[in-house]
Coordinates of C-alpha atoms and ligand atoms in Angstrom, one line a residue:
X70 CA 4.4 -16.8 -16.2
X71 CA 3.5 -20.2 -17.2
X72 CA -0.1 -21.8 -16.6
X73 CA 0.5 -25.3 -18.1
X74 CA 2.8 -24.9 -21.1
X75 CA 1.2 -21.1 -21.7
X76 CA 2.8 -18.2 -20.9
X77 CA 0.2 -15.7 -19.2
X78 CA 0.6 -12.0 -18.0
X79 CA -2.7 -10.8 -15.7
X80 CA -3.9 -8.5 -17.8
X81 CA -4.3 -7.7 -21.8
X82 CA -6.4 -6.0 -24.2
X83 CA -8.8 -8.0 -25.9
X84 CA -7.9 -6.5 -28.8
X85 CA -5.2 -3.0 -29.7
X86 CA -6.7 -0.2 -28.4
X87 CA -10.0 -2.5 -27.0
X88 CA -11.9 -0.8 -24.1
X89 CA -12.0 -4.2 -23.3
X90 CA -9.4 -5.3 -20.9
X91 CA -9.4 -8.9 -19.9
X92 CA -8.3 -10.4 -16.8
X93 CA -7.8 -13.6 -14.5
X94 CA -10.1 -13.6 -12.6
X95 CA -8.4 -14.5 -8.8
X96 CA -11.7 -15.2 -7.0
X97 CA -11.6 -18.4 -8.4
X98 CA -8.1 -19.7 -8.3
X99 CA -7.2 -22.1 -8.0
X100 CA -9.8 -24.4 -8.5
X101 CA -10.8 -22.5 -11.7
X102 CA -9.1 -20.8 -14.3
X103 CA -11.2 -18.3 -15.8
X104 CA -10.5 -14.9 -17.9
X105 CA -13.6 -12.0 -17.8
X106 CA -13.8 -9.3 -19.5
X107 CA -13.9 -5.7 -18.0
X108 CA -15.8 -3.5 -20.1
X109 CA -15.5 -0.8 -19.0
X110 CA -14.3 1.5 -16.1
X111 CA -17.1 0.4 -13.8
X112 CA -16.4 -3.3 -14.3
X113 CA -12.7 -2.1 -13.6
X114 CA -13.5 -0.3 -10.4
X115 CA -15.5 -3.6 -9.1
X116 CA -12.9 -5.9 -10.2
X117 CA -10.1 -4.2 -8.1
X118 CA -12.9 -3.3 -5.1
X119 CA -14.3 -7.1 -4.8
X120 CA -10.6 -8.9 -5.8
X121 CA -10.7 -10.6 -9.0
X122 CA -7.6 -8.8 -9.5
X123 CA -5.1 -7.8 -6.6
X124 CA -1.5 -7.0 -5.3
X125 CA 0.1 -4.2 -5.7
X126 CA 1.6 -4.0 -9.1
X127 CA -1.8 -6.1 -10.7
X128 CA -3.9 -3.6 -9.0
X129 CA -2.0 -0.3 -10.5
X130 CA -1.9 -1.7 -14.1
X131 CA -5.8 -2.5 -14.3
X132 CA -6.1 1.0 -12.4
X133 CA -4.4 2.4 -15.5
X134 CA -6.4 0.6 -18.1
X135 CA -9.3 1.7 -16.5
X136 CA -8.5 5.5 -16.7
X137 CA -8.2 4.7 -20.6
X138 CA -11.6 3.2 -20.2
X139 CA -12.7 6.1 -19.0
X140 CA -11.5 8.9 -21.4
X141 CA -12.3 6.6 -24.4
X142 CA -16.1 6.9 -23.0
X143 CA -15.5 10.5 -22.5
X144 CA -15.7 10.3 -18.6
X145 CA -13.9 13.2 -16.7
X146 CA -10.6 12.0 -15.5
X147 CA -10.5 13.7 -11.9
X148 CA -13.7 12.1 -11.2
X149 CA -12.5 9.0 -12.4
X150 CA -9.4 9.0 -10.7
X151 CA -11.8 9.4 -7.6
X152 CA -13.8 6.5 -8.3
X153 CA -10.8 3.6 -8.8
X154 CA -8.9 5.2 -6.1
X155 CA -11.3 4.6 -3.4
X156 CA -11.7 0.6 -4.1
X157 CA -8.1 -0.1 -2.2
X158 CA -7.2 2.7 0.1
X159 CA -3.6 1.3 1.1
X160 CA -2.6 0.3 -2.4
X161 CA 0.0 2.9 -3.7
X162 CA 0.3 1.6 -6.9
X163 CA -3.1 2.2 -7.3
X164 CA -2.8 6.1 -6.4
X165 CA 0.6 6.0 -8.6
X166 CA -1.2 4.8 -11.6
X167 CA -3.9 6.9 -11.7
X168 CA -1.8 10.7 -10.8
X169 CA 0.5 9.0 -13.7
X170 CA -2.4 8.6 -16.1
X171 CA -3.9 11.8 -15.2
X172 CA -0.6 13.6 -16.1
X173 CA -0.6 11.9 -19.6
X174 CA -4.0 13.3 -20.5
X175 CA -2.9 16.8 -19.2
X176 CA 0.4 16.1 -21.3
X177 CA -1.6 15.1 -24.4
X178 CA -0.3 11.7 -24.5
X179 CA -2.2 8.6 -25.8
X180 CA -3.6 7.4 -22.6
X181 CA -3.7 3.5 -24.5
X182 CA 0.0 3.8 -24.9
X183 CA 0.7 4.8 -21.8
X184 CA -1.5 2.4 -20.0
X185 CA 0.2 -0.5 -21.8
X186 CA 3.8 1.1 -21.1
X187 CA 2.6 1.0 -17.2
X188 CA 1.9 -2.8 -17.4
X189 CA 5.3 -3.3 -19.8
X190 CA 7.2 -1.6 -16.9
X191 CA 5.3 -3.5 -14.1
X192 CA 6.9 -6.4 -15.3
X193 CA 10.0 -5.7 -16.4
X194 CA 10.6 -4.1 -12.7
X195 CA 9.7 -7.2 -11.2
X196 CA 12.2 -8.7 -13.4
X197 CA 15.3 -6.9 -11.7
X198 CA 13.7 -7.3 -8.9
X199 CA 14.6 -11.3 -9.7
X200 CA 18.2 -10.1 -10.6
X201 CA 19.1 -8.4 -7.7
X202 CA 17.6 -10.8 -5.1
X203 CA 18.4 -13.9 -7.0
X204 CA 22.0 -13.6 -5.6
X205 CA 20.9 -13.6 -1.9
X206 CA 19.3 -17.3 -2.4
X207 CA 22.4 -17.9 -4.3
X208 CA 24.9 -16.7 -1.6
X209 CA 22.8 -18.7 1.1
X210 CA 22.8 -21.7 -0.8
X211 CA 27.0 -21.5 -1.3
X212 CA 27.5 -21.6 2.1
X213 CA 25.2 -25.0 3.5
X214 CA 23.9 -27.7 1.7
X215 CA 20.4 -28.7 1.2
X216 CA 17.7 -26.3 0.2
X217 CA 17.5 -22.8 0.9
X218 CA 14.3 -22.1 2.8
X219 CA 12.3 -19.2 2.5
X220 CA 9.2 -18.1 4.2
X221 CA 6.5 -15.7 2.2
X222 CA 3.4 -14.4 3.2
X223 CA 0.4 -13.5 1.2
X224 CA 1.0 -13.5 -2.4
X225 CA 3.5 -11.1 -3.7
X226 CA 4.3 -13.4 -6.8
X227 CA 3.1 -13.0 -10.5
X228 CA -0.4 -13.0 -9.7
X229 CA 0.1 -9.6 -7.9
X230 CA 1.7 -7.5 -11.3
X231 CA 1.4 -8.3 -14.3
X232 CA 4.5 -11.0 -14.2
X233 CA 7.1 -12.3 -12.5
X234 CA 6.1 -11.2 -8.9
X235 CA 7.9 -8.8 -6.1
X236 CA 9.0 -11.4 -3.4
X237 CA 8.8 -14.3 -6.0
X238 CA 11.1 -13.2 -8.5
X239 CA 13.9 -13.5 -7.2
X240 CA 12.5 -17.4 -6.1
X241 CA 11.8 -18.2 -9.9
X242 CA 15.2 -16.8 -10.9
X243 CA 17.5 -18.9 -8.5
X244 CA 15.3 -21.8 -9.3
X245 CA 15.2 -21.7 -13.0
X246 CA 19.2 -20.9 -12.2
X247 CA 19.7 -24.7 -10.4
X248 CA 19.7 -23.5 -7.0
X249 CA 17.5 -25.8 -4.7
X250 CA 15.1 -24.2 -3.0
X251 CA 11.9 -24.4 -0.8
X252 CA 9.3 -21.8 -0.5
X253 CA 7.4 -22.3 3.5
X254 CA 4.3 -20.4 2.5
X255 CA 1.8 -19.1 4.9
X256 CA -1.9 -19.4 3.8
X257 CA -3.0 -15.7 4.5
X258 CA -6.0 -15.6 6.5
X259 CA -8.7 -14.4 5.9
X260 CA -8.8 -14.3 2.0
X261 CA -5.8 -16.9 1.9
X262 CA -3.5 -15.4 -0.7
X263 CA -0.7 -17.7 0.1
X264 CA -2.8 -20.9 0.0
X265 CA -4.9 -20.4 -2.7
X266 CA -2.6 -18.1 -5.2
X267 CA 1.5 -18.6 -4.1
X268 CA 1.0 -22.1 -3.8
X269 CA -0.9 -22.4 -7.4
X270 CA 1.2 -20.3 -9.0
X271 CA 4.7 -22.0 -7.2
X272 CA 3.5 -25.5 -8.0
X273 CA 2.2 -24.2 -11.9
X274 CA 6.2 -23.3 -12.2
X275 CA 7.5 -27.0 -10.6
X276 CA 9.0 -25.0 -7.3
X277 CA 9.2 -26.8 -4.5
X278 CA 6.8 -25.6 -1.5
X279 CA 4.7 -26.4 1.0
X280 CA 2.1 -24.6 2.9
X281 CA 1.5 -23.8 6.7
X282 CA -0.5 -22.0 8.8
X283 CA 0.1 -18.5 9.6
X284 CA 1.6 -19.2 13.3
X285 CA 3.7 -21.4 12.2
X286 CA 6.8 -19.5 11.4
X287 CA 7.9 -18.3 14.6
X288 CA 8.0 -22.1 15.4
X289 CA 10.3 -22.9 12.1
X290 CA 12.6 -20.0 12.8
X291 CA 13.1 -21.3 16.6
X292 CA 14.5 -24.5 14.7
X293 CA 16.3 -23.8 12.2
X294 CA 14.1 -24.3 8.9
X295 CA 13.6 -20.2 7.6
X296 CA 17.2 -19.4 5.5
X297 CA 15.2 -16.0 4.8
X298 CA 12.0 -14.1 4.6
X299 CA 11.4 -12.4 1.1
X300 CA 7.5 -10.7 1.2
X301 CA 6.1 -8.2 -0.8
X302 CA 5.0 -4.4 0.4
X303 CA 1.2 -2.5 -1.0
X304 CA 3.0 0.9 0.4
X305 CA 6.2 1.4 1.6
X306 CA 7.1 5.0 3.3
X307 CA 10.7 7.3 2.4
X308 CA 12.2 5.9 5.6
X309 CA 11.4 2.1 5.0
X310 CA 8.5 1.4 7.1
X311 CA 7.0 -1.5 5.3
X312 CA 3.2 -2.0 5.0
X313 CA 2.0 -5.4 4.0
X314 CA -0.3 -7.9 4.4
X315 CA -1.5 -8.6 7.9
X316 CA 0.7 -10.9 9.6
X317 CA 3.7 -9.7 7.8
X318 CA 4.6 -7.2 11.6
X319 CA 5.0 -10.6 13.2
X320 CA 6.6 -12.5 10.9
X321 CA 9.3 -9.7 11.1
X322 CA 8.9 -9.8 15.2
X323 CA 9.8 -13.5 14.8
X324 CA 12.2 -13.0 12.7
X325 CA 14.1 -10.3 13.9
X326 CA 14.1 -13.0 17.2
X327 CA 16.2 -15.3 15.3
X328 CA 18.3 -13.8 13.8
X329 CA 16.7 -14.5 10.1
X330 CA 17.1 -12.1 7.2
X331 CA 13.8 -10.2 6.6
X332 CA 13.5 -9.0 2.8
X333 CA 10.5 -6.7 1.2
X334 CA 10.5 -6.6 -2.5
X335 CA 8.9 -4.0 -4.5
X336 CA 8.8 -2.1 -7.3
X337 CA 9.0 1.6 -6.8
X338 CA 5.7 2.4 -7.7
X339 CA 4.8 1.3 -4.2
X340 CA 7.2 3.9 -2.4
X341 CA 5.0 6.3 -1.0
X342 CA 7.6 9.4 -1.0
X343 CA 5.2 11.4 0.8
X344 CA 5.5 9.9 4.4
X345 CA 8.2 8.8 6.5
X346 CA 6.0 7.0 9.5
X347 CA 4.0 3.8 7.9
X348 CA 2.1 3.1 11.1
X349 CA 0.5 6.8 11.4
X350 CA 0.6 7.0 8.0
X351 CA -0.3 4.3 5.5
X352 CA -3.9 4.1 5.9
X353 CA -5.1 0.4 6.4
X354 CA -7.6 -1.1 4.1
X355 CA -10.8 -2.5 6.7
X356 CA -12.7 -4.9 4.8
X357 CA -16.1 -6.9 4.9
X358 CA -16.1 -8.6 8.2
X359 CA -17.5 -11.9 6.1
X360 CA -13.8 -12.7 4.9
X361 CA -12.8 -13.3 8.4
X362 CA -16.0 -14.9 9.9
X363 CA -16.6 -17.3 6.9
X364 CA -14.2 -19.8 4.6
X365 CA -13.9 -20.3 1.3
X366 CA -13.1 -23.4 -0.6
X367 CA -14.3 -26.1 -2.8
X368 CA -16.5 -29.0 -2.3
X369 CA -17.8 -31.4 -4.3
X370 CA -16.9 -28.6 -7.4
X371 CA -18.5 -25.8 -6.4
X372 CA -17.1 -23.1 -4.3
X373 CA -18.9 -22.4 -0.9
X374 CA -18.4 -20.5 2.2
X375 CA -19.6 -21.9 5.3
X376 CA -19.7 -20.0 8.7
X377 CA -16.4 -20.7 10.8
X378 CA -17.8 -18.5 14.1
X379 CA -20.9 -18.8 16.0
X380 CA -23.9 -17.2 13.9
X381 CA -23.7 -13.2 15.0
X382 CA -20.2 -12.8 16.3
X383 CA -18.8 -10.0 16.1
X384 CA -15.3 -9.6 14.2
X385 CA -12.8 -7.2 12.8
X386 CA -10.9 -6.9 9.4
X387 CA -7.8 -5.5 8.9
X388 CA -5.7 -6.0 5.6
X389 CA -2.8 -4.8 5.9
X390 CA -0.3 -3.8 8.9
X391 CA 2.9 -1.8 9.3
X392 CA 6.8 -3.1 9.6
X393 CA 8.9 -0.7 10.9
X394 CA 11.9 -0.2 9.4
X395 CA 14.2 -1.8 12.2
X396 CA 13.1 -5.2 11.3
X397 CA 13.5 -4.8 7.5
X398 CA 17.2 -6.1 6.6
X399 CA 16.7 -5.1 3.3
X400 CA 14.1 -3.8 0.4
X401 CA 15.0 -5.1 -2.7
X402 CA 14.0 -2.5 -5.8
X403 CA 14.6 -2.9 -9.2
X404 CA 17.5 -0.3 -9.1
X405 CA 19.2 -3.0 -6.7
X406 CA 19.2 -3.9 -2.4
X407 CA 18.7 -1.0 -0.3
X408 CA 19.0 -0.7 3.5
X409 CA 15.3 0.0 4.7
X410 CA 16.0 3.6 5.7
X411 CA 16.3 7.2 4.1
X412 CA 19.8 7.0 3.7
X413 CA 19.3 3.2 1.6
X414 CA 16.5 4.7 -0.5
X415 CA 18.8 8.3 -1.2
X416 CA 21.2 6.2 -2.6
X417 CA 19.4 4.3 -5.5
X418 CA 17.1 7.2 -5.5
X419 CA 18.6 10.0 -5.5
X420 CA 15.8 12.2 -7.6
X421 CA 13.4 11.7 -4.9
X422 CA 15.5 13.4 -2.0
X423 CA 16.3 16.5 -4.1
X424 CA 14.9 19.7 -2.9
Ligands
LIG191 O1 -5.2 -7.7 -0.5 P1 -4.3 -8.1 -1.6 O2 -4.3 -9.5 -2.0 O3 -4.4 -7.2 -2.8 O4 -2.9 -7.8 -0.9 C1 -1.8 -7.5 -1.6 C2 -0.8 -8.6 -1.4 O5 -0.9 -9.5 -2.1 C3 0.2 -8.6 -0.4 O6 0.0 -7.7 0.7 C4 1.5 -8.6 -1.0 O7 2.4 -9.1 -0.1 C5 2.0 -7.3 -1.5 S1 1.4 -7.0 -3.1 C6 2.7 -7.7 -4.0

């Protein structure tokens, strides 16, 4: 994806076959850009823990890398396996990297190879994804004038794989296509996502978007101004129960009030085929209470984080919640649009409901 006129992915080798994997680092978007090196799988396993990388597909290709870190430094490959898949517990990709990488090295494969054939296909998934949702935008667009509207939360865009983005791809595509469109995007409290990385990333590409606070959807819906929701999912169940960043339940709620479509895009290295219900099943990811009772932002050119909440309160910090299936109108794979159900999923997936 472009940063200026540069064309970036999230993650490369410094060099072939480097331990050395470099990345951007997220913390400090968007005020700064800045790459770091990971060095090796312990830098990898902090990176993904503490968020300099993140989102689904992002999170499964460093995962990946760092498993090659590991048996390049001659580091058993259960135990590393164990140590990346603890940073993010909700994260499927993460979990689907890792079992993936672990079945090379049992297989004898080149673990570099395949690493770098996990990130090729992280992005080149995410680019159907763009073909196969690109037509909804279109189709909405035919029918009304003026832009098409869509509402995202978090950031499920380029920044979350290693290009293109889930929810975003199909935004990029029907823009770079001609057809107008406006992205509402909700900032993402606590760690702000959508204002700090789906806002950089939209403006970086010359998309038209503006950002709101995360209650303010309901209210656009009620008049009018959401076309269509299109997020992204960290671990969708067999039957279509979505799990997404918190906030995404109500947004669907809202929604499913008004009669607006309600999209999840993801690759299919975030279907979790092993469970059916998300919200007894996808565990959810607590993290440091600090994210919710502090900000973060820049003044004067450094980035601080003052205290929003008297000094000592107590808070809570969930990352992720569950959408059930009923409000989903539609996952959007790169195999094509499925209803959110079994019977969606059986038909562009067929292998996975084989006996
Ligand atoms: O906690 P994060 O930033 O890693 O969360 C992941 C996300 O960005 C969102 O939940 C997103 O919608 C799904 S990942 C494409």
């Amino acid at each position: 994806m472009r940063v200026g006129d540069t064309h970036y992915r999230t993650l490369w080798p410094r060099e072939e076959r480097s331990p050395v994997l470099q990345i951007i680092d997220q913390r400090q978007l968007p005020h700064h850009f800045v790459v770091a090196d990971l060095r090796d799988i312990s830098d990898t396993a902090r990176a993904i823990r503490d968020m300099y990388v993140r989102g689904a597909g992002l999170i499964g290709a460093t995962a990946a890398y760092g498993m090659y870190q590991a048996a390049s430094a001659g580091m058993d490959l259960q135990e590393a396996g164990n140590l990346l898949t603890a940073t993010r517990p909700t994260a499927m990709n993460l979990q689907w990297a890792v079992a993936r990488m672990q079945a090379a090295a049992t297989e004898g494969k080149d673990l570099y190879t395949e690493a770098m054939a996990i990130a090729d296909e992280d992005a080149d998934w995410c680019r159907r994804i763009g073909e196969h949702g690109a037509p909804l935008l279109e189709a909405i667009a035919a029918r009304r004038s003026g832009p098409v509207n869509i509402l995202t939360h978090c950031n499920a865009g380029w920044l979350a794989f290693v290009d293109h983005g889930s929810a975003t791809a199909p935004i990029y595509r029907a823009h770079d296509a001609g057809i107008d469109v406006h992205v509402w995007v909700d900032e993402t409290r606590p760690r702000n996502q959508g204002a700090q990385l789906t806002m950089w990333e939209l403006m970086e590409h010359g998309v038209p978007c503006t950002l709101i606070t995360d209650n303010a959807g309901g209210h656009l819906m009620q008049h009018g101004q959401v076309d269509i929701c299109l997020v992204g999912s960290d671990r969708t169940t067999r039957a279509g129960d979505v799990g997404n960043k918190i906030g995404t339940y109500l947004k669907a709620l809202a929604a499913g009030d008004n009669d607006v479509p309600f999209y999840a895009a993801m690759p299919s290295s975030t279907i979790d085929w092993s469970i059916s219900d998300g919200v007894a099943g996808i565990p959810i990811e607590q993290r440091d209470n600090d994210e919710v009772l502090r900000a973060r932002g820049l003044l004067d050119d450094d980035i601080v984080e003052p205290l929003l909440a008297p000094s000592g309160a107590k808070a809570a910090n969930y990352a992720f919640d569950v959408t059930p299936s009923r409000l989903v109108t539609g996952i959007i794979t790169e195999r094509g649009i499925s209803d959110a159900g079994e019977d969606g999923f059986a038909a562009l997936f067929p292998e996975r409901f084989e006996n």
